[in-house]
Amino acid sequence: MEDIRIEGKRVSLRNVKETDLKCLWSMKYGEVNPEWKRWDAPYFPLELIDFAMFIDKETKMKAFDKKIGAYSELLLEVEDQIIGSIVYYWEHEPSRWLEIGITIFEPTYWNGGYGTEALKMYIGYLFENIEIERVGLTTWSGNTRMMAVGEKVGMQIEGRMRKCRYYAGIYYDSIRMGILREEWEIKK
């Protein structure tokens, strides 16, 4: 397993290293009500975990999956500063239904094109390294920025479950987006 670094114009993606764990834990669990959680599935409560539990969880996530041939989590960096992470997970591995998620923890980097660039690079990485025909992303209608980023990288809305996410006194839709390998090949 080799380290990976994917360079973009604004952001770089790289694998998680042991020296990153304290910083990553602090970004994810260092605040009781972090601003990023208002957009990242806020209808699910953030369960704060201690550093030891985080290390156990993260060790499983950061590993290079030899069977698959890819890292399941990469960090987003701007000028060697970690600003977020991007992951894939299996909705259903036997049928090769793969989903991705991205979180930019630092609000300073929202609306600057960093997420769009990172998503493009990660989708390309996944299609190059994993035998899949589709990359999916699930969000909610309250996160219009995430929906816009999905569209910018070529994803289409494939499903909308109406008013199934209740948050802050309002019902929101769950949004399923995706891009097929052949659509990606045409777009890149």
CSV table of C-alpha atoms in Angstrom, one decimal:
chain,number,residue,atom,x,y,z
A,1,MET,CA,0.0,0.0,0.0
A,2,GLU,CA,1.4,3.3,-1.1
A,3,ASP,CA,0.5,6.8,0.0
A,4,ILE,CA,-1.7,8.6,-2.5
A,5,ARG,CA,-1.9,12.3,-3.3
A,6,ILE,CA,-4.2,13.7,-5.9
A,7,GLU,CA,-3.4,17.3,-6.8
A,8,GLY,CA,-6.0,19.8,-8.0
A,9,LYS,CA,-5.8,23.5,-8.7
A,10,ARG,CA,-7.3,24.4,-5.3
A,11,VAL,CA,-7.4,21.3,-3.2
A,12,SER,CA,-5.3,18.1,-2.8
A,13,LEU,CA,-6.6,14.7,-1.7
A,14,ARG,CA,-4.5,12.3,0.3
A,15,ASN,CA,-4.8,9.3,2.5
A,16,VAL,CA,-5.1,9.7,6.2
A,17,LYS,CA,-1.9,9.1,8.2
A,18,GLU,CA,-1.5,8.4,11.9
A,19,THR,CA,-0.2,11.9,12.5
A,20,ASP,CA,-3.5,13.3,11.2
A,21,LEU,CA,-5.7,11.6,13.7
A,22,LYS,CA,-5.7,14.2,16.5
A,23,CYS,CA,-6.5,17.0,14.1
A,24,LEU,CA,-9.2,15.0,12.3
A,25,TRP,CA,-10.8,14.0,15.7
A,26,SER,CA,-10.8,17.6,16.8
A,27,MET,CA,-12.5,18.7,13.5
A,28,LYS,CA,-15.1,16.0,13.8
A,29,TYR,CA,-15.7,15.9,17.5
A,30,GLY,CA,-14.1,18.9,19.0
A,31,GLU,CA,-17.3,20.9,19.3
A,32,VAL,CA,-20.7,19.9,20.6
A,33,ASN,CA,-22.6,21.8,17.8
A,34,PRO,CA,-20.2,22.3,14.9
A,35,GLU,CA,-21.3,24.5,12.0
A,36,TRP,CA,-20.6,21.8,9.5
A,37,LYS,CA,-23.2,19.5,11.2
A,38,ARG,CA,-26.0,21.9,10.3
A,39,TRP,CA,-25.6,20.7,6.7
A,40,ASP,CA,-24.3,17.2,7.1
A,41,ALA,CA,-27.4,15.2,7.9
A,42,PRO,CA,-28.4,17.4,10.9
A,43,TYR,CA,-31.4,15.2,11.6
A,44,PHE,CA,-29.0,12.6,12.9
A,45,PRO,CA,-27.4,13.7,16.1
A,46,LEU,CA,-23.6,14.0,16.3
A,47,GLU,CA,-22.5,11.4,18.7
A,48,LEU,CA,-19.3,12.6,20.3
A,49,ILE,CA,-16.7,9.9,20.8
A,50,ASP,CA,-13.5,10.0,22.7
A,51,PHE,CA,-10.1,9.9,21.0
A,52,ALA,CA,-9.5,6.2,21.7
A,53,MET,CA,-12.8,5.2,20.1
A,54,PHE,CA,-12.1,7.5,17.2
A,55,ILE,CA,-8.7,5.9,16.6
A,56,ASP,CA,-10.4,2.4,16.4
A,57,LYS,CA,-13.1,3.6,14.1
A,58,GLU,CA,-10.7,5.7,11.9
A,59,THR,CA,-8.2,2.8,11.6
A,60,LYS,CA,-10.8,0.8,9.9
A,61,MET,CA,-11.8,3.7,7.6
A,62,LYS,CA,-8.4,4.9,6.6
A,63,ALA,CA,-7.1,1.5,5.6
A,64,PHE,CA,-6.3,0.7,2.0
A,65,ASP,CA,-8.8,-2.0,0.9
A,66,LYS,CA,-6.6,-4.5,-0.9
A,67,LYS,CA,-9.7,-6.4,-2.2
A,68,ILE,CA,-11.2,-3.2,-3.7
A,69,GLY,CA,-8.0,-1.4,-4.5
A,70,ALA,CA,-8.7,2.0,-3.1
A,71,TYR,CA,-8.7,4.1,0.1
A,72,SER,CA,-12.2,4.5,1.6
A,73,GLU,CA,-11.3,7.9,3.1
A,74,LEU,CA,-9.1,10.7,1.8
A,75,LEU,CA,-8.4,14.1,3.4
A,76,LEU,CA,-9.0,17.4,1.6
A,77,GLU,CA,-6.0,19.8,2.0
A,78,VAL,CA,-5.4,23.4,1.0
A,79,GLU,CA,-1.8,24.5,1.3
A,80,ASP,CA,-1.1,21.5,3.6
A,81,GLN,CA,-4.0,22.3,5.9
A,82,ILE,CA,-6.7,19.7,6.4
A,83,ILE,CA,-10.1,21.2,5.7
A,84,GLY,CA,-12.3,18.1,5.3
A,85,SER,CA,-12.6,14.5,4.3
A,86,ILE,CA,-14.3,12.5,1.5
A,87,VAL,CA,-15.3,8.9,1.9
A,88,TYR,CA,-16.9,6.0,0.1
A,89,TYR,CA,-19.1,3.4,1.7
A,90,TRP,CA,-21.1,0.4,0.4
A,91,GLU,CA,-24.8,0.7,0.3
A,92,HIS,CA,-24.7,-2.9,-0.8
A,93,GLU,CA,-21.3,-4.3,-1.7
A,94,PRO,CA,-22.4,-7.6,-3.4
A,95,SER,CA,-24.3,-5.5,-6.0
A,96,ARG,CA,-21.5,-2.9,-6.2
A,97,TRP,CA,-23.7,-0.1,-5.0
A,98,LEU,CA,-21.2,2.5,-3.8
A,99,GLU,CA,-22.0,5.9,-2.2
A,100,ILE,CA,-19.8,8.8,-1.4
A,101,GLY,CA,-19.9,11.6,1.2
A,102,ILE,CA,-17.9,14.8,1.6
A,103,THR,CA,-17.5,17.1,4.5
A,104,ILE,CA,-15.6,20.4,4.6
A,105,PHE,CA,-15.3,21.1,8.3
A,106,GLU,CA,-13.9,24.6,7.9
A,107,PRO,CA,-16.7,27.1,6.9
A,108,THR,CA,-14.0,29.4,5.5
A,109,TYR,CA,-13.7,27.0,2.6
A,110,TRP,CA,-17.4,26.7,1.8
A,111,ASN,CA,-18.6,28.2,-1.5
A,112,GLY,CA,-15.0,28.4,-2.9
A,113,GLY,CA,-15.1,25.5,-5.4
A,114,TYR,CA,-13.0,23.2,-3.1
A,115,GLY,CA,-15.8,20.6,-2.7
A,116,THR,CA,-16.6,20.5,-6.4
A,117,GLU,CA,-12.9,20.0,-7.3
A,118,ALA,CA,-12.5,17.3,-4.6
A,119,LEU,CA,-15.6,15.5,-5.7
A,120,LYS,CA,-14.4,15.4,-9.3
A,121,MET,CA,-11.1,14.1,-8.3
A,122,TYR,CA,-12.5,11.4,-6.0
A,123,ILE,CA,-15.1,10.2,-8.5
A,124,GLY,CA,-12.3,9.8,-11.0
A,125,TYR,CA,-10.2,8.0,-8.5
A,126,LEU,CA,-13.0,5.6,-7.7
A,127,PHE,CA,-13.8,4.8,-11.3
A,128,GLU,CA,-10.1,4.2,-12.0
A,129,ASN,CA,-9.6,1.9,-9.1
A,130,ILE,CA,-12.9,0.1,-8.3
A,131,GLU,CA,-15.0,-2.1,-10.6
A,132,ILE,CA,-18.2,-0.1,-10.3
A,133,GLU,CA,-20.7,1.3,-12.8
A,134,ARG,CA,-22.1,4.1,-10.6
A,135,VAL,CA,-21.1,6.5,-7.9
A,136,GLY,CA,-24.0,7.7,-5.7
A,137,LEU,CA,-24.4,10.5,-3.3
A,138,THR,CA,-27.3,11.0,-0.8
A,139,THR,CA,-28.2,14.4,0.6
A,140,TRP,CA,-31.2,16.3,1.7
A,141,SER,CA,-33.2,19.2,0.2
A,142,GLY,CA,-32.0,21.6,2.9
A,143,ASN,CA,-28.4,21.3,1.6
A,144,THR,CA,-28.8,23.1,-1.7
A,145,ARG,CA,-25.0,23.6,-1.9
A,146,MET,CA,-24.4,19.8,-1.9
A,147,MET,CA,-27.1,19.3,-4.6
A,148,ALA,CA,-25.4,22.1,-6.7
A,149,VAL,CA,-22.0,20.5,-6.3
A,150,GLY,CA,-23.4,17.1,-7.4
A,151,GLU,CA,-24.9,18.7,-10.5
A,152,LYS,CA,-21.7,20.5,-11.3
A,153,VAL,CA,-19.8,17.2,-11.4
A,154,GLY,CA,-22.4,15.6,-13.6
A,155,MET,CA,-24.6,13.8,-11.2
A,156,GLN,CA,-28.3,13.6,-11.7
A,157,ILE,CA,-31.1,13.4,-9.2
A,158,GLU,CA,-32.2,9.8,-9.4
A,159,GLY,CA,-34.6,9.8,-6.5
A,160,ARG,CA,-36.5,12.1,-4.2
A,161,MET,CA,-38.2,10.7,-1.1
A,162,ARG,CA,-40.5,13.5,-0.2
A,163,LYS,CA,-40.7,15.0,3.3
A,164,CYS,CA,-38.9,12.2,5.1
A,165,ARG,CA,-36.3,14.3,6.9
A,166,TYR,CA,-37.6,16.3,9.8
A,167,TYR,CA,-35.3,19.0,11.0
A,168,ALA,CA,-35.8,22.2,13.0
A,169,GLY,CA,-39.6,22.0,12.6
A,170,ILE,CA,-39.6,21.5,8.8
A,171,TYR,CA,-39.9,18.5,6.6
A,172,TYR,CA,-37.2,18.0,3.9
A,173,ASP,CA,-36.8,15.6,1.1
A,174,SER,CA,-34.0,13.0,0.9
A,175,ILE,CA,-32.2,13.3,-2.4
A,176,ARG,CA,-30.4,10.5,-4.2
A,177,MET,CA,-27.9,11.6,-6.9
A,178,GLY,CA,-25.6,9.5,-9.1
A,179,ILE,CA,-23.4,9.4,-12.1
A,180,LEU,CA,-22.7,6.4,-14.3
A,181,ARG,CA,-19.3,5.4,-15.5
A,182,GLU,CA,-20.3,6.1,-19.2
A,183,GLU,CA,-21.5,9.5,-18.2
A,184,TRP,CA,-18.3,10.2,-16.4
A,185,GLU,CA,-16.2,9.1,-19.4
A,186,ILE,CA,-18.0,11.5,-21.7
A,187,LYS,CA,-17.7,14.3,-19.2
A,188,LYS,CA,-14.0,14.1,-18.3
